[in-house]
GROMACS .gro file of C-alpha atoms in nm:
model
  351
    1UNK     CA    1  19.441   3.558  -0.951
    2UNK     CA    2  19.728   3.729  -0.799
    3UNK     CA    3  19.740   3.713  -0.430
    4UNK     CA    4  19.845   3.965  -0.236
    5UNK     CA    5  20.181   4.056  -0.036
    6UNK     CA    6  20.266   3.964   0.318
    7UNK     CA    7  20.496   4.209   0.530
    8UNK     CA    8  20.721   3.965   0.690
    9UNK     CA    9  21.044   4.072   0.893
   10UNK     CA   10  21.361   3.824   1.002
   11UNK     CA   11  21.526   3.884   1.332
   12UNK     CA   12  21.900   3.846   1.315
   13UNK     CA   13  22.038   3.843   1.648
   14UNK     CA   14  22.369   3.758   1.580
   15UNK     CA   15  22.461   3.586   1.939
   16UNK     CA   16  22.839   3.485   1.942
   17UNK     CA   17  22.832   3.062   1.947
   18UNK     CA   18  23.054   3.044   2.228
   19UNK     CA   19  22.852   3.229   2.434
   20UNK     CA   20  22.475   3.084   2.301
   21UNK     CA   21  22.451   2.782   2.526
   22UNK     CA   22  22.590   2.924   2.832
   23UNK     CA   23  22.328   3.009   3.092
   24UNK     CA   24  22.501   3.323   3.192
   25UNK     CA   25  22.402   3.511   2.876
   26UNK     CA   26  22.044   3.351   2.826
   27UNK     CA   27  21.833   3.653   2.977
   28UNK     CA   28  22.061   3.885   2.781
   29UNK     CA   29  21.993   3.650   2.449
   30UNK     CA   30  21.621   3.652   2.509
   31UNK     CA   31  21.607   4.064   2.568
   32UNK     CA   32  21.785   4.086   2.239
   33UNK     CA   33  21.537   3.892   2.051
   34UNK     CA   34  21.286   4.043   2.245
   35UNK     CA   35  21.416   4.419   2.109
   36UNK     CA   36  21.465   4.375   1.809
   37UNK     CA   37  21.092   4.169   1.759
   38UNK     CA   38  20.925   4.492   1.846
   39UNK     CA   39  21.122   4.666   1.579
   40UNK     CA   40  20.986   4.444   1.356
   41UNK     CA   41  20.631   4.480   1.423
   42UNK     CA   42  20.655   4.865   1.414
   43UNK     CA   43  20.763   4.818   1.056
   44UNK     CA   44  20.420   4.602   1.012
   45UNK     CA   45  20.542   4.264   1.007
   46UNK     CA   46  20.262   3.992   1.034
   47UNK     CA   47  20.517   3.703   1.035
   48UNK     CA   48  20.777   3.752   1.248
   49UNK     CA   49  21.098   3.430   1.212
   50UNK     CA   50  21.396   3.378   1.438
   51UNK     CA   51  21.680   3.157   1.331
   52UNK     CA   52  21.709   2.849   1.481
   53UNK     CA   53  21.750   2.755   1.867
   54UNK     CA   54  21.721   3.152   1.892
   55UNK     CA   55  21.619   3.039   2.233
   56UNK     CA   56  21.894   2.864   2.411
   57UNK     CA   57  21.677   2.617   2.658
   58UNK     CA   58  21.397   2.381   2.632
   59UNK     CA   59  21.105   2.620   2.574
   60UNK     CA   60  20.795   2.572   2.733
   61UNK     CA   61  21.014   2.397   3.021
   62UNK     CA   62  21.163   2.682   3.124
   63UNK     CA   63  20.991   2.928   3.326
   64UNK     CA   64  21.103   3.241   3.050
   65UNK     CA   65  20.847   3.085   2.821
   66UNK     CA   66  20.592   3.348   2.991
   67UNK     CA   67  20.784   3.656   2.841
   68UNK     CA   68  20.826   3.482   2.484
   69UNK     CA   69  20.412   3.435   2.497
   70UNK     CA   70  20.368   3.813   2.657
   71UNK     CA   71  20.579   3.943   2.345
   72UNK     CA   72  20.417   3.740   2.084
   73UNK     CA   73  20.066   3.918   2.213
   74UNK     CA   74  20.262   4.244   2.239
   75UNK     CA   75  20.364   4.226   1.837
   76UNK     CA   76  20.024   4.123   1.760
   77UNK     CA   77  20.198   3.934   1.492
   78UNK     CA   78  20.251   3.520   1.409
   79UNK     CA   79  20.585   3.488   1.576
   80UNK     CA   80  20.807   3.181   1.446
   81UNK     CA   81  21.119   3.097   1.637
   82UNK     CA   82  21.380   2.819   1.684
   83UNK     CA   83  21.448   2.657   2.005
   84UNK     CA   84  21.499   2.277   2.180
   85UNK     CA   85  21.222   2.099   2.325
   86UNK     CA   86  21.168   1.763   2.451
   87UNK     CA   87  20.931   1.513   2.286
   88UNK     CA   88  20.845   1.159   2.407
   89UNK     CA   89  21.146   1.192   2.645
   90UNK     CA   90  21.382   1.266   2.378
   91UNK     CA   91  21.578   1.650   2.335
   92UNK     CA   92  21.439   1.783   1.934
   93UNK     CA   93  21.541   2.048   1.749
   94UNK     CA   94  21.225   2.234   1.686
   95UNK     CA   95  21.041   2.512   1.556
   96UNK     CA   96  20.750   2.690   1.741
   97UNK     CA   97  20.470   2.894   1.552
   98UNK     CA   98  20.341   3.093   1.816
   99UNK     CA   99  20.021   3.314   1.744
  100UNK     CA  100  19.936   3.675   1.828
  101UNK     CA  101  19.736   3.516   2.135
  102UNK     CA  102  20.059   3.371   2.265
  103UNK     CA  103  19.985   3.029   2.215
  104UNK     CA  104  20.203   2.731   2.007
  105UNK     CA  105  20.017   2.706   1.699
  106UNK     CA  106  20.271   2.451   1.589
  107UNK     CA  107  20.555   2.291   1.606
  108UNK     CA  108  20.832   2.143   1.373
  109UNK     CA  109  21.078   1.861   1.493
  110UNK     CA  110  21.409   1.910   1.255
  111UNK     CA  111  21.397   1.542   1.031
  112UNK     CA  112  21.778   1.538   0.914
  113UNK     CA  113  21.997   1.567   1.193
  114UNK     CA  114  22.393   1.675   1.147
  115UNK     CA  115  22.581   1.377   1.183
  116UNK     CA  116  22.850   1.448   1.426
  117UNK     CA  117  22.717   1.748   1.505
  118UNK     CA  118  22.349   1.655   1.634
  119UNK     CA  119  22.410   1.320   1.700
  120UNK     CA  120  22.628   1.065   1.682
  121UNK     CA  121  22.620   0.767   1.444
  122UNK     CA  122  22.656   0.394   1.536
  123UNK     CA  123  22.660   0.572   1.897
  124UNK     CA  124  22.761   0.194   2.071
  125UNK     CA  125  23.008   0.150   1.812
  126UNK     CA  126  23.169   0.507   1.782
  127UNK     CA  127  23.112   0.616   2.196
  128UNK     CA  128  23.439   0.718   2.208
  129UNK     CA  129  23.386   1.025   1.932
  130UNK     CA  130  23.144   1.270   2.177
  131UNK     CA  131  23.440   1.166   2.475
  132UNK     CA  132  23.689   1.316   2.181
  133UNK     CA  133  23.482   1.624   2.112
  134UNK     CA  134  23.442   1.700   2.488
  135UNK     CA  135  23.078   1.655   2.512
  136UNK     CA  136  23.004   1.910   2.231
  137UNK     CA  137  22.804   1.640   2.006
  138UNK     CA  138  22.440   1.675   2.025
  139UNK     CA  139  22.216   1.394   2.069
  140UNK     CA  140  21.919   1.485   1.916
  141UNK     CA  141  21.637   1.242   1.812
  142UNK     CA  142  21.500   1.304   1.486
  143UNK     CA  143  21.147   1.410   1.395
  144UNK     CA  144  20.919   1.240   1.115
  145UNK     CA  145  20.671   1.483   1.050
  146UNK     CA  146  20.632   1.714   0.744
  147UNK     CA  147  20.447   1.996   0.923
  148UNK     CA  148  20.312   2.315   0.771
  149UNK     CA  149  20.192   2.604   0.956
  150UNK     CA  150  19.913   2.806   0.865
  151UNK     CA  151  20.002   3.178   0.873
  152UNK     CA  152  19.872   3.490   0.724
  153UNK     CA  153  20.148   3.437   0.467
  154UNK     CA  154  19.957   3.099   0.342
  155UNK     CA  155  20.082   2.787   0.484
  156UNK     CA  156  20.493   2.803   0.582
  157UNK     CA  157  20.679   2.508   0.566
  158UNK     CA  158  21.016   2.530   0.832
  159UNK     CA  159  21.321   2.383   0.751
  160UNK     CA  160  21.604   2.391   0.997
  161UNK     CA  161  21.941   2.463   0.903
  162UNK     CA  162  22.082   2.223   0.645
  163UNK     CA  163  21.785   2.039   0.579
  164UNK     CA  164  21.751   2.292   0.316
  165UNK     CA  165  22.003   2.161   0.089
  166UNK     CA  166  21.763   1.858   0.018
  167UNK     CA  167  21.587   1.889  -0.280
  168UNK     CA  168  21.348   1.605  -0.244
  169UNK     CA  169  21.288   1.681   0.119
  170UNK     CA  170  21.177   2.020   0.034
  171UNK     CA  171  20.977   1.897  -0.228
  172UNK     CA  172  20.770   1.647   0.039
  173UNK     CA  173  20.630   2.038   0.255
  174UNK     CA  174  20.519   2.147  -0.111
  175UNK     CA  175  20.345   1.835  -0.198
  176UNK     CA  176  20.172   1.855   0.150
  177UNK     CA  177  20.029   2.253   0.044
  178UNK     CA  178  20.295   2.431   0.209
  179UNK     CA  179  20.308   2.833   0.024
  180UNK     CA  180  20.634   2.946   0.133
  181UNK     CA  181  20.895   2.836   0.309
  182UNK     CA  182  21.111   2.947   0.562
  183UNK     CA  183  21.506   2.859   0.692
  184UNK     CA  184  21.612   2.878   1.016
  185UNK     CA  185  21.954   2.845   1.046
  186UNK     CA  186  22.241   2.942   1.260
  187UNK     CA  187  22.559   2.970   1.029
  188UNK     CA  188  22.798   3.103   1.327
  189UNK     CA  189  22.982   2.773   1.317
  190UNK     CA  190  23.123   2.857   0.966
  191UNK     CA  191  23.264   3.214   1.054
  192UNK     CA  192  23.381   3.431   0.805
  193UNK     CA  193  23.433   3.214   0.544
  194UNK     CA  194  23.263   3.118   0.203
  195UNK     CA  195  23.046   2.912   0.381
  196UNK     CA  196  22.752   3.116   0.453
  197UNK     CA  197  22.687   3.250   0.123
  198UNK     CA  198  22.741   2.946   0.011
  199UNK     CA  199  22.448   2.748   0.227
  200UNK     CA  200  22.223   3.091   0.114
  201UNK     CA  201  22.290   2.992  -0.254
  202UNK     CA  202  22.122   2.623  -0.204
  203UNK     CA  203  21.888   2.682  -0.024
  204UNK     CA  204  21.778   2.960  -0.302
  205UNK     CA  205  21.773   2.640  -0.515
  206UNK     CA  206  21.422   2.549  -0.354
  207UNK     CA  207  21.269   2.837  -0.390
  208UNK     CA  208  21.308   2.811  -0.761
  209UNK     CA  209  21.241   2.493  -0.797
  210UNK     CA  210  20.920   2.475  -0.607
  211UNK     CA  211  20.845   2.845  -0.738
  212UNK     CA  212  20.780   2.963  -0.374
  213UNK     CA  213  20.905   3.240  -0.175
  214UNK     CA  214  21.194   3.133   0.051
  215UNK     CA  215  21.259   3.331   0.373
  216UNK     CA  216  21.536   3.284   0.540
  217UNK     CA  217  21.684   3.360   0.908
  218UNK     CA  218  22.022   3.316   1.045
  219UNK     CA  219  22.163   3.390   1.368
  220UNK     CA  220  22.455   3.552   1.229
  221UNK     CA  221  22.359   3.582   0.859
  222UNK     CA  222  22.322   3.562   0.616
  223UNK     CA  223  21.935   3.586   0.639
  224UNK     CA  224  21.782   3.688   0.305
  225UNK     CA  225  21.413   3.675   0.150
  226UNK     CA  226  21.443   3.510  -0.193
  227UNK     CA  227  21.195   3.500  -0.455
  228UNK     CA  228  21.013   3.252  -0.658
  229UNK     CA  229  21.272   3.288  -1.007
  230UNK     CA  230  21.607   3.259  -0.705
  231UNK     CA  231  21.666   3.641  -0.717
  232UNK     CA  232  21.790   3.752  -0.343
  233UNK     CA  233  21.574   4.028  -0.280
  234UNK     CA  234  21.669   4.151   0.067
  235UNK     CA  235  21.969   4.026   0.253
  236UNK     CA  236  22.160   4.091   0.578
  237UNK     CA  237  22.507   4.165   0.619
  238UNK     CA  238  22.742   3.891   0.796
  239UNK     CA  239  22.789   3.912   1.177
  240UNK     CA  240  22.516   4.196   1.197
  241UNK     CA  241  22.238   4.255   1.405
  242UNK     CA  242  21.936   4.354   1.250
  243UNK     CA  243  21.600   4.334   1.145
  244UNK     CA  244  21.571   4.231   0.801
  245UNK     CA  245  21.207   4.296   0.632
  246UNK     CA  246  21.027   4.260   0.272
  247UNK     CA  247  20.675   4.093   0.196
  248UNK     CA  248  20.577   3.772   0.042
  249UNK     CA  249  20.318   3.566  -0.146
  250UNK     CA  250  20.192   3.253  -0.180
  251UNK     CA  251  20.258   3.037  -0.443
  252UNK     CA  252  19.985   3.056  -0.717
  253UNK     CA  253  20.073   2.697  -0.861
  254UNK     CA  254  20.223   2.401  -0.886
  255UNK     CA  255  20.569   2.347  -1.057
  256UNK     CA  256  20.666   2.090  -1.267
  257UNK     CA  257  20.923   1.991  -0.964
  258UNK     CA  258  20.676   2.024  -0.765
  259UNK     CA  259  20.466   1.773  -0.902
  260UNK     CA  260  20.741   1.538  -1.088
  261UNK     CA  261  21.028   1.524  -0.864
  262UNK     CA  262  21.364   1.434  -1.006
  263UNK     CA  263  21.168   1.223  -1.271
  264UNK     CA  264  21.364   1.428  -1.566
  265UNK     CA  265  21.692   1.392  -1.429
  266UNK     CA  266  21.650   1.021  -1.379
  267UNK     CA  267  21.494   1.007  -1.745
  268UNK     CA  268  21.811   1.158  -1.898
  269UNK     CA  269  21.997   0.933  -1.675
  270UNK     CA  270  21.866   0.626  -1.799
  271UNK     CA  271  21.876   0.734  -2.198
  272UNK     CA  272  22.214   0.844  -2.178
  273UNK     CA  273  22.332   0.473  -2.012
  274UNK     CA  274  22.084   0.320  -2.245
  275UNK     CA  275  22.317   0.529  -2.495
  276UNK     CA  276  22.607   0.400  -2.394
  277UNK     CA  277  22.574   0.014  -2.279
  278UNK     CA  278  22.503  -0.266  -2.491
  279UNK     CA  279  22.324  -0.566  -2.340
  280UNK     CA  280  22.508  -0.930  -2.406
  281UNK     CA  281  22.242  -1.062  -2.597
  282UNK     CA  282  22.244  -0.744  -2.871
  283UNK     CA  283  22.496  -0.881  -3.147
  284UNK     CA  284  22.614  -0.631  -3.352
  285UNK     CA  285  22.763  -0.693  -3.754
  286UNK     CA  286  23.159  -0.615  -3.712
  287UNK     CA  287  23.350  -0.590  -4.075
  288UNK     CA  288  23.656  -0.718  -4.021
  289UNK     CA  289  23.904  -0.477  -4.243
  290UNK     CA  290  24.184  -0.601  -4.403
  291UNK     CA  291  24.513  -0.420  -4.355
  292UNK     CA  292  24.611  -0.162  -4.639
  293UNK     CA  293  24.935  -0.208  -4.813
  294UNK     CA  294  25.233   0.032  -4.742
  295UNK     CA  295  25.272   0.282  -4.976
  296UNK     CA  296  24.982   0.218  -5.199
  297UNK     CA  297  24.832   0.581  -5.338
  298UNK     CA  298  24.515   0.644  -5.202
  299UNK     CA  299  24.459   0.425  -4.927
  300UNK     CA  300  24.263   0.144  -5.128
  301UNK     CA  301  24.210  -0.165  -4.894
  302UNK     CA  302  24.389  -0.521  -5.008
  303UNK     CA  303  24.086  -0.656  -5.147
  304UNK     CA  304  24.005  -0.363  -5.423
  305UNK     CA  305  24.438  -0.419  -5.473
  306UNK     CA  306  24.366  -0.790  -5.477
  307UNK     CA  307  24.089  -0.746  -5.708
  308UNK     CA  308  24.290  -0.513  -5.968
  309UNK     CA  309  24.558  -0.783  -6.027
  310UNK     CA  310  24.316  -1.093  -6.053
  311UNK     CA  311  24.143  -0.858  -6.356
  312UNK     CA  312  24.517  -0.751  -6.493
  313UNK     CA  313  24.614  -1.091  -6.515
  314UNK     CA  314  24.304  -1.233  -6.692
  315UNK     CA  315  24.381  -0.956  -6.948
  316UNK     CA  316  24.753  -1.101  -7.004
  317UNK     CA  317  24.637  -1.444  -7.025
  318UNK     CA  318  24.361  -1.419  -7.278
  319UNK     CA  319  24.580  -1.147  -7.447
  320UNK     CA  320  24.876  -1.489  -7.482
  321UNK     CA  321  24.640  -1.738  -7.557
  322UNK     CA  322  24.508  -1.536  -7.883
  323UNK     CA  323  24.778  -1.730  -8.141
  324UNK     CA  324  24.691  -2.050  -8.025
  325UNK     CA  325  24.317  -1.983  -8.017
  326UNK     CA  326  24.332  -1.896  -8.426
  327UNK     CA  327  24.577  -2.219  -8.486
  328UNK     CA  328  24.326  -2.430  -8.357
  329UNK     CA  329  24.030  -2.288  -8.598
  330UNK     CA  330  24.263  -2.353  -8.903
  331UNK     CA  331  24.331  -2.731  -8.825
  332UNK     CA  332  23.981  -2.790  -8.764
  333UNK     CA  333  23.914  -2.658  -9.106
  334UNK     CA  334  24.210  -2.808  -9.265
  335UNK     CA  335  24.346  -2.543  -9.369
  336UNK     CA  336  24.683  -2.667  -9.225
  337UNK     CA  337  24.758  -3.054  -9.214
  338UNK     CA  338  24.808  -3.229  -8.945
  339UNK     CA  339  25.174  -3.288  -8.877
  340UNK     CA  340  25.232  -2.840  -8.941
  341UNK     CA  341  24.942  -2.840  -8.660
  342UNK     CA  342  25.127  -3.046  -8.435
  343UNK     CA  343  25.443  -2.821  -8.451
  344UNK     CA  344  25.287  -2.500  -8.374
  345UNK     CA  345  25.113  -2.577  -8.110
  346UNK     CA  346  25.442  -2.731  -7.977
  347UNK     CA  347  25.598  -2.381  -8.050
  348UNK     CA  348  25.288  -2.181  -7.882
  349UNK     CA  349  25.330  -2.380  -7.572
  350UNK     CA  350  25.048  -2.600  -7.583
  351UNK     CA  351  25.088  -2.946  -7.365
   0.00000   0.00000   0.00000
């Protein structure tokens, strides 16, 4: 039974990165977001996705949460956004389902944190690398949750930023029901360089081989709804702001990733070694080959050589030994006496 589509819409805000944490610019961040949300819910979005810490302070810490709940019941839409928040005394990097009633529906703590980037590791052993970087290292706890959210776009997994290049990480939301999934990410840290399209064209990767839709939103870009086969439906431009929208559906099955894993790859894996190594206690026959003589026509081996001369020589010798054969007959009859016998076989060599 088909299902049918979802109108969903990605905000892009494109906010510069060396601007994005400084408290100055937060109101002006959060009226951006806040425009360009209601753009997207006069277009009809139900499912409205922000890119990740969209919202530059701890969310529902900070006294601003109260217009981020007001515009969520404005939109009358699902409203998913990126921001920090801080869980069992520990700073996250989370994602917030908020519903059209403007309350947290959900939330997502990011599971695989950039090293050296989010945190740092061996932190007692390498303190001196966040005093290097001048305090810009993150320290992040990481989450242990596969969450899904239920939406009216079926149940959304989030993963945040590169989590997405994970295949088998991706693969745990699916096997928990997720329907689609969604990427926040915020790609300003690569520029203009290959680097953004190239983090789009993994994470497409999932959506193919789950066979889900993949929505995708980046602060800067490039945010993109992908379909189930990996075709890039709609995309954003680079360093843009916009609203990007298109419509999705659930997943109607299961795919064979889905439900195997990397069990094929690690199947060829193991017959192609298998292929290729041979255990100590597997003797094999070896033919040892003798070398060929120089020159020889044809390229016989020494023993068919060796075996032609034996055969040539037998010929000779039974071919000499003829005369002598026939003088022997003839004394034995007495045909020829004894002492005549004696001399011939002295002149046909006989000892």
């Amino acid at each position: 039974e088909e299902k049918p589509a979802i109108p969903v819409a990605l905000v892009q805000g494109n906010i510069d990165q060396w601007v994005k944490w400084d408290p100055a610019y937060q109101e002006s961040t959060l009226e951006v977001y806040r425009r360009l949300t209601l753009e997207a819910a006069r277009r009809g979005a139900r499912l409205i996705v922000w890119p990740e810490t969209a919202l530059p302070f701890f969310l529902r810490a900070d006294p601003r949460w109260r217009a981020v709940q007001d515009l969520a019941r404005a939109t009358g839409a699902h409203l998913l956004l990126g921001a920090p928040n801080r869980s069992l005394g520990e700073p996250r990097n989370s994602a917030f389902l908020i519903g059209p009633d403007g309350e947290v529906r959900g939330r997502y703590d990011k599971r695989h944190l950039v090293p050296f980037g989010e945190y740092v590791p061996l932190r007692r052993i390498l303190f001196f690398v966040d005093v290097l970087a001048g305090g810009a290292i993150g320290a992040f706890a990481p989450g242990a949750e596969t969450t899904t959210f239920a939406t009216p776009a079926g149940r959304v997994a989030v993963v945040i930023c590169y989590e997405a290049i994970f295949p088998a990480e991706v693969r745990e939301f699916f096997r928990s029901g997720a329907d689609v999934l969604v990427n926040i990410t915020n790609d300003a840290w690569f520029g203009r360089s290959a680097a953004p399209v190239q983090h789009l064209a993994m994470a497409a990767f999932r959506a193919v081989e789950n066979r889900a839709y993949l929505v995708r939103a980046a602060n800067t870009g490039i945010s993109a709804v992908v379909a189930p086969d990996g075709r890039i439906v709609q995309a954003s431009g680079l360093f843009t702001r916009e609203v990007l929208s298109g419509t999705v559906t659930p997943r109607a099955g299961t795919s064979p990733y889905t439900r195997y894993g990397d069990l094929f790859a690690w199947a060829t894996v193991g017959l192609s070694a298998a292929a290729v190594w041979r255990p100590p206690f597997i003797t094999r026959r070896r033919t040892v080959r003798s070398p060929q003589p120089a020159g020889f026509p044809g390229g016989l081996s020494l023993n068919i050589v060796v075996g032609m001369r034996r055969l040539l020589s037998q010929g000779k010798q039974s071919r000499s030994n003829a005369p002598l054969e026939v003088l022997r007959q003839r004394c034995a009859r007495g045909e020829i006496n004894r002492e005549k016998c004696e001399a011939r076989k002295g002149d046909l060599g006989e000892r």
